[in-house]
Coordinates of C-alpha atoms in Angstrom, one line a residue:
Chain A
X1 CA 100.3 -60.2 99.7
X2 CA 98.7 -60.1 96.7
X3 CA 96.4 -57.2 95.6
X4 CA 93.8 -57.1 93.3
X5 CA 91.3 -54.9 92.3
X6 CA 87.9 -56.4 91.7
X7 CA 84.4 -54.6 90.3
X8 CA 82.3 -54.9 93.2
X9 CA 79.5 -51.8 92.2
X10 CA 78.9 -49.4 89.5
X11 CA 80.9 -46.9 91.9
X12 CA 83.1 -49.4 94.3
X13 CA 86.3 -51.1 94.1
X14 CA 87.2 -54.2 96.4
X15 CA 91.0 -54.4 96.9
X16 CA 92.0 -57.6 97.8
X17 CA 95.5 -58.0 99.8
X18 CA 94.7 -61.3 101.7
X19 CA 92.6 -64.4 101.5
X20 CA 92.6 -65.5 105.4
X21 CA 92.1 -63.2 108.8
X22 CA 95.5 -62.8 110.2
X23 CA 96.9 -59.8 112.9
X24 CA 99.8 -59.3 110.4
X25 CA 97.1 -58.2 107.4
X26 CA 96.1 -55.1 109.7
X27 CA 99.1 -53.2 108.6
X28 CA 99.4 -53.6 105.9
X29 CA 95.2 -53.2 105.3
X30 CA 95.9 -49.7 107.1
X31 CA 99.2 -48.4 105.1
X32 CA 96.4 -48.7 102.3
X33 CA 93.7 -47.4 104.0
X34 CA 95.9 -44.2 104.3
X35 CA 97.6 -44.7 100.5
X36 CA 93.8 -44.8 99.1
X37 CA 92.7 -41.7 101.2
X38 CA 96.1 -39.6 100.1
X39 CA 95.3 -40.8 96.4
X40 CA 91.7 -40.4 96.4
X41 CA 91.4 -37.1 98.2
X42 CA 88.1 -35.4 97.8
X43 CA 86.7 -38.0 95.0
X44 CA 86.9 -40.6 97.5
X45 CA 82.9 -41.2 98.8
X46 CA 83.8 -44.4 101.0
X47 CA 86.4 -46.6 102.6
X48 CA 85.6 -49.6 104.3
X49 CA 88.4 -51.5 105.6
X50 CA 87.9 -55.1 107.2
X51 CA 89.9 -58.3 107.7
X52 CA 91.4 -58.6 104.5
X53 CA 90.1 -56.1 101.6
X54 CA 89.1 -52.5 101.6
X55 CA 86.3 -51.4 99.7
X56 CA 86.5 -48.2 97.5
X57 CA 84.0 -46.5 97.0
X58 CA 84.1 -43.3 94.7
X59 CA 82.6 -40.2 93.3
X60 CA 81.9 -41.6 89.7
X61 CA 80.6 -38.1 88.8
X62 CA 84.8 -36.9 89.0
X63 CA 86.4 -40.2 87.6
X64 CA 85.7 -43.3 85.6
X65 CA 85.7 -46.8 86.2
X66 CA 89.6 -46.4 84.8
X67 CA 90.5 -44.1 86.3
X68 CA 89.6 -44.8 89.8
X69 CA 91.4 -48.3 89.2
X70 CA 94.7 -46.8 87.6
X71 CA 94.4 -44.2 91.3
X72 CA 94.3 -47.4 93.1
X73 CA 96.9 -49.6 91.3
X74 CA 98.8 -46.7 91.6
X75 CA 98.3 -45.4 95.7
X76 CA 99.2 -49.3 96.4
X77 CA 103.1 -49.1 94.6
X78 CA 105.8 -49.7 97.0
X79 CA 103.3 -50.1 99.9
X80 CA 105.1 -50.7 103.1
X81 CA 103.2 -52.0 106.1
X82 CA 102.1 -49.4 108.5
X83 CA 105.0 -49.8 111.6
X84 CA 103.1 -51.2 115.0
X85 CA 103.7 -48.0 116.7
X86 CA 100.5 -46.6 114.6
X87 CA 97.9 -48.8 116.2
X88 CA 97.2 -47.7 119.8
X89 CA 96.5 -49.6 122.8
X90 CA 93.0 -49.2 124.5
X91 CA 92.0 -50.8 128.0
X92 CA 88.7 -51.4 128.2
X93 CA 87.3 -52.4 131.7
X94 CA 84.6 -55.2 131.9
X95 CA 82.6 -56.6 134.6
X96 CA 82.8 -60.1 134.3
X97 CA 79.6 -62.0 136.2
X98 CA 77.0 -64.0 135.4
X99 CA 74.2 -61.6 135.9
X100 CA 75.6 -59.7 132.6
X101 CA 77.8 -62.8 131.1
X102 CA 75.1 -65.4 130.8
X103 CA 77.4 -67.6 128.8
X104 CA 80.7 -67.4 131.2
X105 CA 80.0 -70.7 132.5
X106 CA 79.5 -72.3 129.1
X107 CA 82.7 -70.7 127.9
X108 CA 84.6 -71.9 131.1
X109 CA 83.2 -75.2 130.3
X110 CA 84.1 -75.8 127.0
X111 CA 87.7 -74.8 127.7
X112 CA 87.6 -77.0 130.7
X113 CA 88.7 -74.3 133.1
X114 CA 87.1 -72.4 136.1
X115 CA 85.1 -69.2 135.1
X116 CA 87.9 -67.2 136.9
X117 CA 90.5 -68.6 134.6
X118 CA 88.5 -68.0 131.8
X119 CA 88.1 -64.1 132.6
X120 CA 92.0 -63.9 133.0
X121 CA 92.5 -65.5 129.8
X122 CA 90.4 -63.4 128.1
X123 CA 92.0 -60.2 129.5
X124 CA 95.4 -61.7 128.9
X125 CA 95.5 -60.9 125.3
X126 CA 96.0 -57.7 123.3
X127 CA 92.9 -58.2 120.9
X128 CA 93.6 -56.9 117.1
X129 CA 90.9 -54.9 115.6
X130 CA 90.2 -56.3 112.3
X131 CA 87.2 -54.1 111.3
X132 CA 84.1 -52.0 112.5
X133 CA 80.6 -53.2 111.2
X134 CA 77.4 -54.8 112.2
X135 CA 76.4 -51.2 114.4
X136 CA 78.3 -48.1 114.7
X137 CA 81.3 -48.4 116.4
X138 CA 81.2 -52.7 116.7
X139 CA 84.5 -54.0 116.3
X140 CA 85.5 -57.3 115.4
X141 CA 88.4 -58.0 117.1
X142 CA 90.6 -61.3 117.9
X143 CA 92.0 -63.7 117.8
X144 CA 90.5 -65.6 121.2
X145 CA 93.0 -68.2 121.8
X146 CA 91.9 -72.0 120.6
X147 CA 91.0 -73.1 123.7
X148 CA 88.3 -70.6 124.6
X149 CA 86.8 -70.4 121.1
X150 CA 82.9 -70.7 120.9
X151 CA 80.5 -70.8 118.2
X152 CA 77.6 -68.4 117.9
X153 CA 74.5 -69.4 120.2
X154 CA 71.8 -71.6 117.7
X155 CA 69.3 -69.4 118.2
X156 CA 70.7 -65.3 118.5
X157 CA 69.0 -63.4 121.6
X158 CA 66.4 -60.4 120.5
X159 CA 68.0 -58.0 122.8
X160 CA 71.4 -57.7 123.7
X161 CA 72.2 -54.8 126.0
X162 CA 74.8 -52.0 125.0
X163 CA 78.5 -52.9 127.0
X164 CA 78.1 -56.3 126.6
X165 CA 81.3 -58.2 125.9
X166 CA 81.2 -61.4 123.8
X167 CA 82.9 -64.3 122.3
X168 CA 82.0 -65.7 118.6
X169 CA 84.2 -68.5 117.6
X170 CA 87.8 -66.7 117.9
X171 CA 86.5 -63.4 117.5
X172 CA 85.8 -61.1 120.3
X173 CA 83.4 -57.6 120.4
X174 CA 81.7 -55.2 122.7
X175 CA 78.1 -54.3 121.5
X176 CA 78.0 -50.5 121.7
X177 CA 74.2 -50.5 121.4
X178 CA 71.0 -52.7 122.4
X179 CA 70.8 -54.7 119.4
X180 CA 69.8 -58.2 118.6
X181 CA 73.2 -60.3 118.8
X182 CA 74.1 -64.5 118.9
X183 CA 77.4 -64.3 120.6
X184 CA 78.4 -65.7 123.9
X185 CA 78.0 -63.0 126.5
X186 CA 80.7 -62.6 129.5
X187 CA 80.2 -59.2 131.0
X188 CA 79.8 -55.6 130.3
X189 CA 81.9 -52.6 129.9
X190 CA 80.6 -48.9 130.7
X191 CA 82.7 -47.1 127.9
X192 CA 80.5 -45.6 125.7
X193 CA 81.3 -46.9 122.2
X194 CA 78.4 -45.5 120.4
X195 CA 78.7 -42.2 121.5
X196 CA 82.1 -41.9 120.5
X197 CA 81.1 -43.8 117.5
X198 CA 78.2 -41.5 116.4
X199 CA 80.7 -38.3 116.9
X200 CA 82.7 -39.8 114.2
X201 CA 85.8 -40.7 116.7
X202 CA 85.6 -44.0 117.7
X203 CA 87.0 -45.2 120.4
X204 CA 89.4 -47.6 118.4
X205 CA 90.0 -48.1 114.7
X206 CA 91.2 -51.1 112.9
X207 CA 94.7 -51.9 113.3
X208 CA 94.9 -51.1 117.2
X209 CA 94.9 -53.4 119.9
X210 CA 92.3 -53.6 122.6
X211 CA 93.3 -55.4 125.9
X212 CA 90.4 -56.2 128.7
X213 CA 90.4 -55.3 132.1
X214 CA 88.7 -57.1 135.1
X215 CA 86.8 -54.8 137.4
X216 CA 84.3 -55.1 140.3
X217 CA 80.9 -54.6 140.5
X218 CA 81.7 -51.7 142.7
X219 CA 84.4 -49.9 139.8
X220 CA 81.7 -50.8 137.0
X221 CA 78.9 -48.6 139.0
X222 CA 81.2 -45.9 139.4
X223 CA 82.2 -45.7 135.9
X224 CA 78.2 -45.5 134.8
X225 CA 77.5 -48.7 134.1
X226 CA 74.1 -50.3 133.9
X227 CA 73.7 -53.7 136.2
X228 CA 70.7 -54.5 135.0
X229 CA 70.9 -58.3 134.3
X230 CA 70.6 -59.7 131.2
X231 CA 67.0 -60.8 130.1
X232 CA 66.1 -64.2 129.4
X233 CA 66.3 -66.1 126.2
X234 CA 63.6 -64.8 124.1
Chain B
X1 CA 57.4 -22.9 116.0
X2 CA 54.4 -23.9 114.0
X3 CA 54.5 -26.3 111.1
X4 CA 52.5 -30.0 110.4
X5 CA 51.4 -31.5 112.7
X6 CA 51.5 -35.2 113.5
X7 CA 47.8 -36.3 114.1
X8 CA 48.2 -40.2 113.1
X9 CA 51.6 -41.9 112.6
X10 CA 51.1 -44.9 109.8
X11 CA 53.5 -47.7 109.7
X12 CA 56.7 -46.0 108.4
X13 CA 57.5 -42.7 108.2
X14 CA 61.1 -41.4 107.9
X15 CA 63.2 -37.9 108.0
X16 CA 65.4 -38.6 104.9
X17 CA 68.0 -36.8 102.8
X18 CA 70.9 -38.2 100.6
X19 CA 72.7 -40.5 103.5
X20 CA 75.7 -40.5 105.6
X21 CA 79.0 -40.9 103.3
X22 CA 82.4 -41.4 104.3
X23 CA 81.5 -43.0 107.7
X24 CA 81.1 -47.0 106.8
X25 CA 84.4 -47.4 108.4
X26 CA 82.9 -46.2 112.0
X27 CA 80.5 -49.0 111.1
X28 CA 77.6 -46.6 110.1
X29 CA 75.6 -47.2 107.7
X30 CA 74.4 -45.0 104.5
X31 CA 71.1 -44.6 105.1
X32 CA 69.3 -42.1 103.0
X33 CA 65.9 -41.6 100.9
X34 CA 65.7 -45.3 99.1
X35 CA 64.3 -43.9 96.2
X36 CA 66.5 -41.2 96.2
X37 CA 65.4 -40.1 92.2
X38 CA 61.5 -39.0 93.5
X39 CA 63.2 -37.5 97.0
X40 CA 65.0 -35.5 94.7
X41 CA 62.7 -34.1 92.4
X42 CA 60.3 -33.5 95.3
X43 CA 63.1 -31.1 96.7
X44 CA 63.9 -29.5 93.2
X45 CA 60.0 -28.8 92.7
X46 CA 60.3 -26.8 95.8
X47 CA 63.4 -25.2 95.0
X48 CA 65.4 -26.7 97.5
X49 CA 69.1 -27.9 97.2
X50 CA 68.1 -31.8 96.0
X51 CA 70.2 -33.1 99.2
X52 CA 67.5 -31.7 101.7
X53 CA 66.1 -33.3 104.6
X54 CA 62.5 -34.8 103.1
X55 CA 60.0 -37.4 104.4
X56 CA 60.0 -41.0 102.8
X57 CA 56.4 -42.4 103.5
X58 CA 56.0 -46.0 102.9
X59 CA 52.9 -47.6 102.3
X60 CA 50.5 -44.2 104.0
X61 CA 48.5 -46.5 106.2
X62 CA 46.8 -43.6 107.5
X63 CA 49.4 -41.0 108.2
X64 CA 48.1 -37.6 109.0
X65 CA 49.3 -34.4 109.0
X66 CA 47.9 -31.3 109.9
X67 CA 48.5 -27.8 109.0
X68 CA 49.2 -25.1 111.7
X69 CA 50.4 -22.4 108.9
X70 CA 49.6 -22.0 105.4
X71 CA 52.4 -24.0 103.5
X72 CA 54.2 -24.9 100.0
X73 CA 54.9 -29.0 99.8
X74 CA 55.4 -30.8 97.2
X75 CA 54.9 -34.6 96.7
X76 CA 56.4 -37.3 94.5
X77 CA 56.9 -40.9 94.1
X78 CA 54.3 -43.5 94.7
X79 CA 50.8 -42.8 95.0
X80 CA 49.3 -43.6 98.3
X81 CA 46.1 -42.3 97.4
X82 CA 47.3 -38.9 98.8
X83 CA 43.9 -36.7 100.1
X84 CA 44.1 -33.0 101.2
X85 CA 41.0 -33.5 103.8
X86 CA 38.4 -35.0 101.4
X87 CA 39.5 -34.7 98.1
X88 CA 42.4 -36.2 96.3
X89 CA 46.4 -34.9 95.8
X90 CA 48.0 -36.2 92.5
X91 CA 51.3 -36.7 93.6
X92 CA 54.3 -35.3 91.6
X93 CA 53.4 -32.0 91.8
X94 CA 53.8 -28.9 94.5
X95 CA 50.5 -28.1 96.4
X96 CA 49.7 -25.5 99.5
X97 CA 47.9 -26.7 102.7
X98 CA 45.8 -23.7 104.7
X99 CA 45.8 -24.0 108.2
X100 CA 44.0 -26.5 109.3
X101 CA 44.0 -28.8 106.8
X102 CA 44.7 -32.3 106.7
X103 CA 46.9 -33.8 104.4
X104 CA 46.4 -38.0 104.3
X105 CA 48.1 -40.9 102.8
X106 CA 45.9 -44.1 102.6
X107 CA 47.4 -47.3 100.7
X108 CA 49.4 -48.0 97.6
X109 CA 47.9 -48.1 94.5
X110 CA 51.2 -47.5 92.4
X111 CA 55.0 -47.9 94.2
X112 CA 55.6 -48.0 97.6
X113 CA 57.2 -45.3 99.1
X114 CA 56.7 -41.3 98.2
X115 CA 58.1 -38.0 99.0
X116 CA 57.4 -35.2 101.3
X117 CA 59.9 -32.1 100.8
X118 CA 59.5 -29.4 102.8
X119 CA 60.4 -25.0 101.6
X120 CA 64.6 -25.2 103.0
X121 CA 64.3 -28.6 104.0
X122 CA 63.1 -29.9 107.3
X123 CA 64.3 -29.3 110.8
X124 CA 66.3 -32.2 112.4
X125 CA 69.5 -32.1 114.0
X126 CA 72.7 -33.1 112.0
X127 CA 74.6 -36.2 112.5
X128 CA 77.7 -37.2 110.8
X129 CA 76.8 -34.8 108.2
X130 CA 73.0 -35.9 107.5
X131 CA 69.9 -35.8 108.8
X132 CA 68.7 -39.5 107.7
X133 CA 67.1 -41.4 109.7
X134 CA 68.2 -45.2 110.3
X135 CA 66.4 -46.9 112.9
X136 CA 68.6 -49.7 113.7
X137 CA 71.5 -47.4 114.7
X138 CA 69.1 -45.0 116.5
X139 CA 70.6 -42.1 114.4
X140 CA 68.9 -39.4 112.9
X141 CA 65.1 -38.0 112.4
X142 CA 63.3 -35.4 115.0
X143 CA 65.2 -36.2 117.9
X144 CA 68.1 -37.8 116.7
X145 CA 67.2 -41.0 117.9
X146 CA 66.6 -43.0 114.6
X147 CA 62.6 -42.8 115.8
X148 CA 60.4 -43.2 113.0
X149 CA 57.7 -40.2 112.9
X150 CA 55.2 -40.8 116.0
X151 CA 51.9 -38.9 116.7
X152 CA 51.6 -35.3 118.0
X153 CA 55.4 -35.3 116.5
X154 CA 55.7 -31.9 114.7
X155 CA 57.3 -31.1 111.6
X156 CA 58.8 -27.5 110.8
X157 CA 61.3 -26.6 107.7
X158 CA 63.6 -23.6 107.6
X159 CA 62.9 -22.3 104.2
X160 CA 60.5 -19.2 103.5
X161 CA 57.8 -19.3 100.8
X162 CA 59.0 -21.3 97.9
X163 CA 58.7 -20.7 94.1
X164 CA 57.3 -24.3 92.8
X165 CA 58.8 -25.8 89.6
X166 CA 56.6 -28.5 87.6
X167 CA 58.0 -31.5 87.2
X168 CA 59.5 -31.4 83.6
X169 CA 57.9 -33.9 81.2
X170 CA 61.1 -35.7 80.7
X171 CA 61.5 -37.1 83.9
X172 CA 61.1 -40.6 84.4
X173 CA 59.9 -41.9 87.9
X174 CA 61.5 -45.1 88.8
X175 CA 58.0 -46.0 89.3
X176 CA 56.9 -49.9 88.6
X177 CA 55.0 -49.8 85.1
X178 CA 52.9 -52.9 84.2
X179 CA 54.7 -56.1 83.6
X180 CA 58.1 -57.0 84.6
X181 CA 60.7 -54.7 86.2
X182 CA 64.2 -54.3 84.9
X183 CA 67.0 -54.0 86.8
X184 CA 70.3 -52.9 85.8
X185 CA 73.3 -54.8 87.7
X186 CA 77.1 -54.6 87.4
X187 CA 78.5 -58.2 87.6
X188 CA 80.7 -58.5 90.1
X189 CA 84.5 -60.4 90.4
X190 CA 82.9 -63.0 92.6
X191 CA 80.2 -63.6 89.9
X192 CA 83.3 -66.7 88.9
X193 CA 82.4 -68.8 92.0
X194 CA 78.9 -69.0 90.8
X195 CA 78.2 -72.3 88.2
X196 CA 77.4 -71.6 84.7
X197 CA 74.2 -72.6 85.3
X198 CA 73.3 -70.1 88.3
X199 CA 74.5 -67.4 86.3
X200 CA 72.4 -68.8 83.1
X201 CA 69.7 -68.4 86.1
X202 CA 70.5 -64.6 87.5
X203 CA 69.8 -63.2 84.2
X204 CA 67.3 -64.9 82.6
X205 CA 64.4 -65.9 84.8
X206 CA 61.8 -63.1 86.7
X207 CA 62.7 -63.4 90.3
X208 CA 59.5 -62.7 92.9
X209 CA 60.1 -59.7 95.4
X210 CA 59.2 -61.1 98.4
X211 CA 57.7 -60.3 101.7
X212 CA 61.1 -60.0 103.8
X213 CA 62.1 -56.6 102.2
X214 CA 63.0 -53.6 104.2
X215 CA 65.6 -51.0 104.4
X216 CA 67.9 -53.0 105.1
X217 CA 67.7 -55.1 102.2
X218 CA 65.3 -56.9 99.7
X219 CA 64.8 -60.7 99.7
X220 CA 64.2 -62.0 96.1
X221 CA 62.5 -65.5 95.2
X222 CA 63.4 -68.4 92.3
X223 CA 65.2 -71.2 91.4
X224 CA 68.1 -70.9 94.1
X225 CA 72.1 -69.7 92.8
X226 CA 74.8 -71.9 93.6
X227 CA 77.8 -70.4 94.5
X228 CA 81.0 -73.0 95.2
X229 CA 81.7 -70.1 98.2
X230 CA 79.0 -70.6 100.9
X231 CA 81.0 -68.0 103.4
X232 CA 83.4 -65.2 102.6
X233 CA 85.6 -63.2 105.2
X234 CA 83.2 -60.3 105.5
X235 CA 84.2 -57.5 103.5
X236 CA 82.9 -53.9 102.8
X237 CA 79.5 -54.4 101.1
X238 CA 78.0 -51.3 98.4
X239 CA 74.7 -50.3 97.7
X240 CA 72.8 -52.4 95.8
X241 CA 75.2 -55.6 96.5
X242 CA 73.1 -59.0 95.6
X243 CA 74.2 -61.3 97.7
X244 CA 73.6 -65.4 97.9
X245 CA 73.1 -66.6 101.1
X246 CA 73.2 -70.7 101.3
X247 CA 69.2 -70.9 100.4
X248 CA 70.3 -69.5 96.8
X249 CA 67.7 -66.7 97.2
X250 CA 69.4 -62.9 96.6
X251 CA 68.8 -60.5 99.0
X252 CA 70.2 -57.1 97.5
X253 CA 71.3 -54.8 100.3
X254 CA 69.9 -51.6 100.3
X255 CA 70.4 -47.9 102.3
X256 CA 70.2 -49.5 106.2
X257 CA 72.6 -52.3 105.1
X258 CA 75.3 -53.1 107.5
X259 CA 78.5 -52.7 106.5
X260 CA 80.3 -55.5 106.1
X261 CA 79.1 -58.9 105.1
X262 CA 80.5 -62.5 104.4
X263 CA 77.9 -63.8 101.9
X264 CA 79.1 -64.0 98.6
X265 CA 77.7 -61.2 96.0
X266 CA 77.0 -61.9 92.3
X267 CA 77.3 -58.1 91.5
X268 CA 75.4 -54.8 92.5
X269 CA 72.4 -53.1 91.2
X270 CA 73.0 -49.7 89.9
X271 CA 71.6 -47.0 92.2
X272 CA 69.0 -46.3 89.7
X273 CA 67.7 -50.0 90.2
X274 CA 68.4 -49.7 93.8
X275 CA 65.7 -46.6 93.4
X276 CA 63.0 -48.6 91.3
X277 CA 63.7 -51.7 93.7
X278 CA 62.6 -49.7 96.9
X279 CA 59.6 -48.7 94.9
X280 CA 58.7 -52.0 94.1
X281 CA 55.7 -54.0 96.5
X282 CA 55.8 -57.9 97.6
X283 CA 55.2 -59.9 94.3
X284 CA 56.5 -57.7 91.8
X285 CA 58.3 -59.2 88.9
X286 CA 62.0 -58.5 88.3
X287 CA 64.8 -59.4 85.9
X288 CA 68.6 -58.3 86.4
X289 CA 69.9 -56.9 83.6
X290 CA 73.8 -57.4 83.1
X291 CA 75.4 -53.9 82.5
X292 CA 78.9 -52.8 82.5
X293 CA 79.9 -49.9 84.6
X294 CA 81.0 -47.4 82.2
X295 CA 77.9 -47.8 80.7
X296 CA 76.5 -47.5 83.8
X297 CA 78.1 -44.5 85.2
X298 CA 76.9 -42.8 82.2
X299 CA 73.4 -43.3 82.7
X300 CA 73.5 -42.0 86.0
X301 CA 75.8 -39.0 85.1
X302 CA 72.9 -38.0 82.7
X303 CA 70.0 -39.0 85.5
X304 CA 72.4 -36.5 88.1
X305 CA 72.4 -33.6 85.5
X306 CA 68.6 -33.5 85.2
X307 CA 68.9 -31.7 88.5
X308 CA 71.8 -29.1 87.5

């Protein structure tokens, strides 16, 4: 690791502790997270942490440019990576099928495998959350093994339902609201992300782990979900 | 309750106070009046704590309101060619509406986007600590729904009768004059991956505000940046970022912005610029103007303590 601490707005910081998106950067991106907090206190405005920087953002109305970059040099000395045990675990159940998944078969394709093989390799991974952006309560999370990795669609779809569950290169993510989206589609989950999103708890943070869970038709029903099928390319 | 109400929507008009803060990391965005200097004074004319829940009216088109009490507004920012039924409002000043009346907004002749404040404030429910309205993440405004105001909506405000202010004479408007705009920016660390040349560029030719421009960002046209980056690992992105997508033309992120982005950024506009930006319509002349952040947080120290 190597921090620095680079002008990125009259009133924001970037700290940057990495150059490339690796799980192991999540601890130590959310010991700072919680250093930069502690130091900042109530002069802090924002803190956006992602795969490998965190963006300060301060009340320049309480402390200078100096000032709010000695805070930070200073929060960051003798850092020690936040132990494992502080990211939680989160199942989230999906319904895996076509109807909702457009892209399963495409996915299954290009890893050469059967769409059933491709669901259990996608729920056989605990999925790192590396940030939340795009909409409230998005995560990016990964990494999606090699194999099952899959670019963006050429041409993103207009409308992509809330729940759905999708693949973008090794990157994985649930949309938590309709929104217009170009990743590969494989099914739907009924947890409400935005909600829990728009309360100010999300459901995960960065730095936990999500792992996927296969459920029927039948179970995604019960839990509220909406089996309306995916619309057509438009 | 009574209050105004909505007899014709025009294209755009938002419920907006000073933003969400301290929620980027849920992945919500700022939101927030884009000219937040004229939302401001329209509040303090009225009174009203300067963070209060206003409307931002962009463009007029039309939109037309309707008294059902007698009322205390005030109005500032760019001129829509404001009319209290048939005869004209100057904007930047307070005015009263009897019941009954109609209060109009027709087309720009000067800026883009004005302000509405209401006695108190206006009514909307509270989300994350603000009332502002983002569409894209269907948060905030009347219903809480990120709905832009719609016809037969109706507005109410939970102050009493206010005591109107005028605005004082030494308040400047971030308000396009004649001639080219300027635009204060703070160079940012990634400004190295960008050739001599392309920086040569940022700062001394009169970029074009183009047609793409929105809350969201602001799409700016001329001879395309280089950057040797073409993609960064998205990282947290502030208001006002300019960033350099692989065209070469800026876009500089504004309230709605997501975010985190992976386009490389030059530097950021000061909020200020971000404020005469919003104001600014397709076709408008503007240069960036290299500043460094202590100078710029002294500016806007003094613009903050015009307001107390």
């Amino acid at each position: 690791m190597n921090p620095r601490l680079e002008t990125a707005a009259m009133d924001a910081i970037t700290l940057r502790l990495f150059d490339t998106i690796e799980e192991e950067n999540m601890a130590w991106i959310m010991a700072a997270d919680s250093a930069l907090r502690h130091a900042f206190g109530d002069a802090l405005t924002d803190l956006t942490p992602s795969y490998t920087t965190l963006l300060i953002h301060y009340d320049c109305t309480r402390l200078s440019f100096c000032e709010a970059s000695n805070k930070a040099r200073r929060a960051l000395d003798g850092l020690q990576p936040a132990t494992t045990q502080d990211g939680q675990l989160h199942e989230i159940p999906v319904w895996y099928d076509e109807s909702v998944g457009p892209e399963l078969p495409l996915v299954a394709k290009r890893a050469g495998i059967g769409v059933e093989a491709l669901i259990q390799r996608h729920c056989a991974h605990d999925y790192c959350v590396f940030a939340l952006g795009f909409a409230p309560g998005y995560g990016f999370m990964g990494l999606v093994e090699e194999a099952l990795a899959t670019p963006r669609l050429t041409t993103p779809r207009k409308r992509v339902p809330a729940g759905s569950v999708g693949i973008a290169d090794r990157q994985t993510a649930i949309y938590p609201l309709l929104s217009p989206g170009g990743w590969n589609i494989l099914g739907r989950t009924a947890v409400p992300l935005f909600e829990y999103a728009r309360r100010g708890e999300p459901l995960f943070n960065p730095g936990d782990k999500v792992r996927f869970k296969a459920i029927s038709k039948a179970e995604f029903e019960a839990a509220g979900g909406d089996t309306t099928p995916m619309e057509e390319r438009s | 309750m009574k209050g105004l109400r909505v007899i014709q929507a025009g294209p755009l008009a938002l419920i907006q106070d000073s933003g969400r803060f301290g929620v980027n990391h849920l992945g919500v965005t700022q939101g927030g009046a884009a000219d937040w200097i004229s939302h401001r004074w329209a509040n303090w004319l009225l009174g009203n704590p300067v963070h209060s829940a206003a409307l931002e009216i962009v463009i007029g088109g039309n939109l037309t309101l309707e008294a059902e009490r007698e009322v205390t507004l005030a109005l500032v920012g760019a001129d829509l060619g404001a009319r209290i039924d048939d005869a004209p409002l100057a904007a930047q000043g307070t005015f009263t509406l009897a019941p009954g009346q109609r209060l109009c907004f027709r087309r720009p002749q000067g800026g883009l986007r004005t302000y509405l404040a209401f006695p108190g404030g206006l009514d909307a429910p509270e989300t994350l600590g603000s009332r502002a309205c983002t569409v894209r993440e269907k948060i905030g405004g009347l219903t809480d729904d990120g709905a832009p105001l719609k016809t037969g909506d109706r507005l109410t405000w939970h102050g009493g009768e206010p005591t109107p202010r005028w605005l004082p004479r030494s308040a400047q408007l971030p308000l396009p004059a004649q001639g080219v705009v300027t635009l204060p920016f703070v160079l940012g660390a990634q400004a190295a991956h960008f050739a001599g040349r392309s920086l040569y560029q940022a700062f001394n030719q009169e970029w074009t505000v183009d047609q793409r421009a929105d809350r969201m960002g602001i799409r700016l046209t001329g001879t395309p940046l280089k950057s040797t980056l073409t993609g960064i690992v998205s990282e947290g992105i502030p208001l006002g970022a300019v960033q350099i997508p692989p065209d070469g033309q800026p876009i500089v992120l504004m309230n709605d912005r997501q975010t985190i982005g992976g386009y490389p950024r030059i530097g950021a506009l000061t909020p200020g610029a971000c404020a005469r930006l919003a104001q600014c319509l397709p076709g408008t002349r503007v240069r960036l103007a290299p500043i460094s952040a202590t100078q710029a947080q002294m500016n806007h120290r003094r613009q903050l303590s015009a307001w107390g």
